[in-house]
Short mmCIF file of C-alpha atoms in Angstrom, two decimals:
data_model
loop_
_atom_site.label_atom_id
_atom_site.label_comp_id
_atom_site.label_asym_id
_atom_site.label_seq_id
_atom_site.Cartn_x
_atom_site.Cartn_y
_atom_site.Cartn_z
CA UNK G 1 -15.46 -46.47 -9.72
CA UNK G 2 -12.10 -44.21 -8.82
CA UNK G 3 -10.30 -48.31 -10.91
CA UNK G 4 -12.83 -47.10 -13.57
CA UNK G 5 -11.10 -43.87 -14.06
CA UNK G 6 -7.54 -44.62 -13.25
CA UNK G 7 -8.25 -46.63 -15.91
CA UNK G 8 -9.63 -43.91 -18.20
CA UNK G 9 -7.20 -41.70 -17.01
CA UNK G 10 -3.98 -44.07 -18.44
CA UNK G 11 -6.23 -43.83 -21.54
CA UNK G 12 -6.19 -40.37 -21.58
CA UNK G 13 -2.32 -40.39 -21.74
CA UNK G 14 -3.30 -42.99 -26.03
CA UNK G 15 -3.80 -45.87 -26.34
CA UNK G 16 -2.74 -49.07 -24.40
CA UNK G 17 -1.61 -52.87 -23.94
CA UNK G 18 -3.74 -54.49 -20.73
CA UNK G 19 -0.76 -55.02 -19.03
CA UNK G 20 0.78 -50.93 -20.00
CA UNK G 21 -2.98 -50.14 -18.66
CA UNK G 22 -2.80 -52.41 -15.44
CA UNK G 23 0.75 -51.23 -14.66
CA UNK G 24 -1.23 -47.26 -14.89
CA UNK G 25 -4.00 -48.62 -13.49
CA UNK G 26 -1.75 -50.53 -10.02
CA UNK G 27 -4.54 -53.71 -10.79
CA UNK G 28 -3.91 -56.75 -11.39
CA UNK G 29 -4.11 -57.94 -14.98
CA UNK G 30 -7.76 -60.21 -14.24
CA UNK G 31 -8.71 -56.62 -12.24
CA UNK G 32 -7.92 -54.71 -15.36
CA UNK G 33 -9.26 -56.22 -18.09
CA UNK G 34 -12.64 -56.72 -16.27
CA UNK G 35 -13.41 -53.22 -16.11
CA UNK G 36 -12.02 -52.54 -19.40
CA UNK G 37 -14.90 -54.75 -20.28
CA UNK G 38 -17.07 -53.58 -18.84
CA UNK G 39 -15.87 -49.76 -20.14
CA UNK G 40 -16.11 -51.75 -24.29
CA UNK G 41 -19.70 -52.32 -23.52
CA UNK G 42 -20.74 -48.72 -22.82
CA UNK G 43 -18.94 -46.84 -25.14
CA UNK G 44 -16.25 -45.42 -23.37
CA UNK G 45 -13.48 -48.41 -24.11
CA UNK G 46 -12.45 -49.16 -27.59
CA UNK G 47 -10.40 -51.38 -28.51
CA UNK G 48 -8.30 -52.85 -31.62
CA UNK G 49 -8.92 -56.24 -33.11
CA UNK G 50 -5.52 -56.61 -34.66
CA UNK G 51 -2.80 -54.83 -32.05
CA UNK G 52 -4.97 -55.68 -29.45
CA UNK G 53 -4.59 -52.43 -27.41
CA UNK G 54 -7.41 -50.18 -25.12
CA UNK G 55 -7.95 -46.78 -26.28
CA UNK G 56 -11.02 -44.11 -25.10
CA UNK G 57 -14.53 -44.77 -26.76
CA UNK G 58 -16.45 -42.66 -28.74
CA UNK G 59 -19.05 -43.16 -24.76
CA UNK G 60 -15.90 -40.04 -23.36
CA UNK G 61 -16.22 -38.07 -26.49
CA UNK G 62 -19.67 -37.12 -26.50
CA UNK G 63 -18.84 -36.31 -22.32
CA UNK G 64 -15.57 -33.89 -23.70
CA UNK G 65 -18.56 -32.30 -26.37
CA UNK G 66 -20.41 -31.44 -23.35
CA UNK G 67 -17.79 -29.46 -21.37
CA UNK G 68 -16.30 -27.82 -25.36
CA UNK G 69 -20.39 -26.99 -25.97
CA UNK G 70 -20.46 -25.70 -22.62
CA UNK G 71 -23.06 -28.07 -21.25
CA UNK G 72 -21.14 -29.06 -18.14
CA UNK G 73 -19.30 -25.99 -16.99
CA UNK G 74 -16.58 -25.50 -14.83
CA UNK G 75 -15.92 -28.80 -13.47
CA UNK G 76 -15.70 -27.83 -10.07
CA UNK G 77 -18.07 -25.04 -7.82
CA UNK G 78 -16.51 -21.82 -8.93
CA UNK G 79 -19.75 -19.70 -10.51
CA UNK G 80 -20.14 -17.46 -7.47
CA UNK G 81 -15.95 -17.25 -7.99
CA UNK G 82 -16.67 -16.56 -11.05
CA UNK G 83 -19.32 -14.46 -10.73
CA UNK G 84 -18.03 -12.27 -7.95
CA UNK G 85 -15.26 -11.90 -10.67
CA UNK G 86 -17.44 -10.08 -13.20
CA UNK G 87 -19.34 -8.02 -10.67
CA UNK G 88 -15.49 -6.78 -9.60
CA UNK G 89 -14.25 -6.03 -12.85
CA UNK G 90 -17.08 -5.52 -14.74
CA UNK G 91 -15.66 -6.99 -17.90
CA UNK G 92 -15.72 -10.29 -19.42
CA UNK G 93 -14.33 -13.59 -17.29
CA UNK G 94 -13.53 -16.38 -19.35
CA UNK G 95 -12.57 -20.06 -18.32
CA UNK G 96 -10.49 -22.12 -21.14
CA UNK G 97 -8.95 -25.22 -21.26
CA UNK G 98 -6.50 -26.71 -23.16
CA UNK G 99 -7.39 -29.38 -25.59
CA UNK G 100 -4.44 -31.10 -27.94
CA UNK G 101 -2.74 -27.79 -30.24
CA UNK G 102 -5.74 -25.63 -29.12
CA UNK G 103 -7.17 -24.09 -26.18
CA UNK G 104 -11.21 -24.21 -25.46
CA UNK G 105 -13.91 -21.53 -24.16
CA UNK G 106 -15.57 -23.89 -21.55
CA UNK G 107 -16.67 -20.88 -20.01
CA UNK G 108 -18.10 -17.02 -19.92
CA UNK G 109 -19.77 -14.67 -18.22
CA UNK G 110 -20.21 -11.59 -20.02
CA UNK G 111 -19.80 -8.29 -19.40
CA UNK G 112 -22.56 -6.13 -18.07
CA UNK G 113 -21.32 -3.19 -20.57
CA UNK G 114 -22.93 -2.41 -23.95
CA UNK G 115 -19.22 -2.45 -25.30
CA UNK G 116 -17.32 -4.63 -24.89
CA UNK G 117 -14.88 -7.96 -26.08
CA UNK G 118 -15.47 -11.71 -25.70
CA UNK G 119 -14.35 -14.93 -26.38
CA UNK G 120 -17.52 -17.99 -27.56
CA UNK G 121 -18.73 -20.35 -25.14
CA UNK G 122 -17.25 -23.61 -27.33
CA UNK G 123 -14.21 -21.29 -29.45
CA UNK G 124 -11.16 -22.46 -30.23
CA UNK G 125 -7.90 -20.65 -30.73
CA UNK G 126 -4.44 -22.01 -31.03
CA UNK G 127 -2.70 -23.24 -27.47
CA UNK G 128 -0.22 -19.65 -28.44
CA UNK G 129 -2.71 -17.33 -29.05
CA UNK G 130 -3.86 -15.31 -26.17
CA UNK G 131 -3.20 -14.45 -21.99
CA UNK G 132 -5.49 -18.44 -22.13
CA UNK G 133 -3.08 -20.35 -23.85
CA UNK G 134 0.28 -18.46 -22.67
CA UNK G 135 -1.12 -19.61 -19.34
CA UNK G 136 -2.41 -22.78 -20.06
CA UNK G 137 1.15 -23.78 -21.68
CA UNK G 138 3.68 -21.86 -19.71
CA UNK G 139 2.63 -24.34 -16.97
CA UNK G 140 2.38 -27.23 -17.85
CA UNK G 141 6.00 -29.53 -17.61
CA UNK G 142 8.75 -28.75 -18.89
CA UNK G 143 9.30 -31.79 -21.21
CA UNK G 144 5.46 -31.77 -22.33
CA UNK G 145 5.39 -28.50 -23.18
CA UNK G 146 8.48 -28.54 -25.81
CA UNK G 147 7.24 -31.33 -26.97
CA UNK G 148 4.45 -29.89 -28.09
CA UNK G 149 6.35 -26.00 -28.97
CA UNK G 150 8.20 -28.12 -31.64
CA UNK G 151 5.52 -29.63 -33.23
CA UNK G 152 3.47 -26.37 -32.61
CA UNK G 153 2.78 -24.06 -36.60
CA UNK G 154 1.74 -20.95 -35.51
CA UNK G 155 -0.64 -19.42 -37.39
CA UNK G 156 -1.83 -15.53 -36.88
CA UNK G 157 -5.10 -14.19 -36.02
CA UNK G 158 -4.18 -10.55 -36.06
CA UNK G 159 -1.24 -8.68 -36.52
CA UNK G 160 -0.64 -9.11 -32.95
CA UNK G 161 -0.97 -12.92 -32.66
CA UNK G 162 2.60 -14.55 -31.76
CA UNK G 163 4.32 -16.54 -34.22
CA UNK G 164 8.26 -16.04 -33.48
CA UNK G 165 8.66 -19.38 -31.56
CA UNK G 166 11.26 -17.87 -29.81
CA UNK G 167 8.79 -14.58 -28.48
CA UNK G 168 6.60 -17.16 -27.69
CA UNK G 169 9.41 -18.65 -25.06
CA UNK G 170 10.37 -15.76 -23.77
CA UNK G 171 7.63 -14.48 -23.17
CA UNK G 172 6.47 -17.73 -21.60
CA UNK G 173 9.19 -17.96 -19.52
CA UNK G 174 7.86 -14.22 -18.31
CA UNK G 175 4.60 -15.90 -17.53
CA UNK G 176 5.97 -19.03 -14.94
CA UNK G 177 7.70 -16.10 -13.05
CA UNK G 178 5.44 -14.14 -12.69
CA UNK G 179 2.23 -16.00 -12.05
CA UNK G 180 0.03 -14.74 -14.47
CA UNK G 181 -0.34 -13.01 -19.02
CA UNK G 182 -1.23 -10.41 -20.42
CA UNK G 183 -2.26 -10.43 -24.51
CA UNK G 184 -3.57 -7.80 -26.31
CA UNK G 185 -4.96 -7.00 -28.95
CA UNK G 186 -3.41 -10.65 -30.60
CA UNK G 187 -6.74 -12.49 -31.10
CA UNK G 188 -8.93 -9.94 -31.47
CA UNK G 189 -7.46 -6.06 -32.47
CA UNK G 190 -8.95 -3.68 -30.44
CA UNK G 191 -8.98 -6.09 -26.79
CA UNK G 192 -7.17 -6.94 -23.30
CA UNK G 193 -6.85 -9.08 -21.34
CA UNK G 194 -5.09 -11.33 -18.20
CA UNK G 195 -5.21 -14.46 -17.30
CA UNK G 196 -4.48 -16.76 -14.05
CA UNK G 197 -3.36 -20.68 -13.91
CA UNK G 198 -5.90 -23.04 -11.59
CA UNK G 199 -4.40 -26.44 -10.77
CA UNK G 200 -4.98 -29.65 -9.64
CA UNK G 201 -4.51 -31.83 -7.07
CA UNK G 202 -1.34 -32.38 -8.56
CA UNK G 203 -0.23 -29.15 -9.04
CA UNK G 204 -0.70 -29.67 -13.05
CA UNK G 205 -2.43 -26.56 -14.19
CA UNK G 206 -6.02 -27.58 -15.62
CA UNK G 207 -7.53 -24.19 -17.00
CA UNK G 208 -6.72 -20.55 -17.86
CA UNK G 209 -8.86 -18.02 -15.44
CA UNK G 210 -8.89 -14.82 -17.38
CA UNK G 211 -10.32 -10.94 -17.69
CA UNK G 212 -10.91 -9.73 -21.17
CA UNK G 213 -12.21 -6.29 -21.92
CA UNK G 214 -11.96 -3.75 -24.72
CA UNK G 215 -8.65 -1.71 -24.78
CA UNK G 216 -9.68 1.58 -24.83
CA UNK G 217 -11.43 0.84 -21.79
CA UNK G 218 -9.45 -1.08 -19.94
CA UNK G 219 -5.39 1.16 -19.46
CA UNK G 220 -2.41 -0.03 -17.92
CA UNK G 221 -3.74 0.22 -14.04
CA UNK G 222 -6.67 -1.08 -14.94
CA UNK G 223 -4.94 -3.91 -16.46
CA UNK G 224 -2.66 -4.74 -13.84
CA UNK G 225 -5.62 -4.56 -11.62
CA UNK G 226 -7.08 -6.99 -13.19
CA UNK G 227 -4.27 -9.17 -13.10
CA UNK G 228 -4.57 -9.39 -9.16
CA UNK G 229 -8.11 -9.73 -8.69
CA UNK G 230 -8.27 -12.48 -11.65
CA UNK G 231 -4.83 -14.08 -9.78
CA UNK G 232 -6.80 -14.22 -6.50
CA UNK G 233 -9.70 -15.81 -7.45
CA UNK G 234 -7.45 -18.10 -9.73
CA UNK G 235 -5.78 -19.90 -6.10
CA UNK G 236 -9.59 -19.50 -4.48
CA UNK G 237 -10.59 -21.80 -6.62
CA UNK G 238 -7.47 -24.04 -7.06
CA UNK G 239 -7.12 -24.28 -3.23
CA UNK G 240 -10.30 -26.05 -3.40
CA UNK G 241 -9.34 -28.13 -5.73
CA UNK G 242 -6.12 -29.06 -3.65
CA UNK G 243 -6.72 -28.32 0.30
CA UNK G 244 -3.62 -27.10 2.26
#
């Protein structure tokens, strides 16, 4: 099972020939070929008949669609943490992950208050939009972040959406230094948010944990209080993924 996962992770970086797959997964060509053949039978992997390259198959995207639709939820045992954060803030709590040039909401706990803002489970927005997007960008490896930014064509969702790449880069630097990101009306006019990163066992950012609510109810002092709560919650989840 672990070797199959290693192969799928290698293919997650793009199409690969057998030799490349075996090298990245640290497997012999014979073993890699045997596992790839099994994955092909299950629809997890496809092989190009012309080039011989392997790539992820439709069964993988079925799993991905479960995540996007929210059926899979946050892929770690974090429900109690998210519920506690919502209880502490009385505002909407969301979890976003990156999908190419977009960010997708994979979990959402709506505020119990009558007037509230939500992201929308399964909804996507440009990776440059809002505090969640800035967290997912700011904590990428520098080379990966720059490659992504070079292909990004930022489009506005509101008048406050950041579309100037120079401004975005400066904000990302601030986010990386501070450890959290803020937004005000960038996705929805009248909404404010704060986000903190969740990291995997290799220190790679895998999700943005956010608190979102109406600006009329959340002043600057309250937002900074939410910042501390979101950071603490994200660090708690990270520590369970990667125990010290």
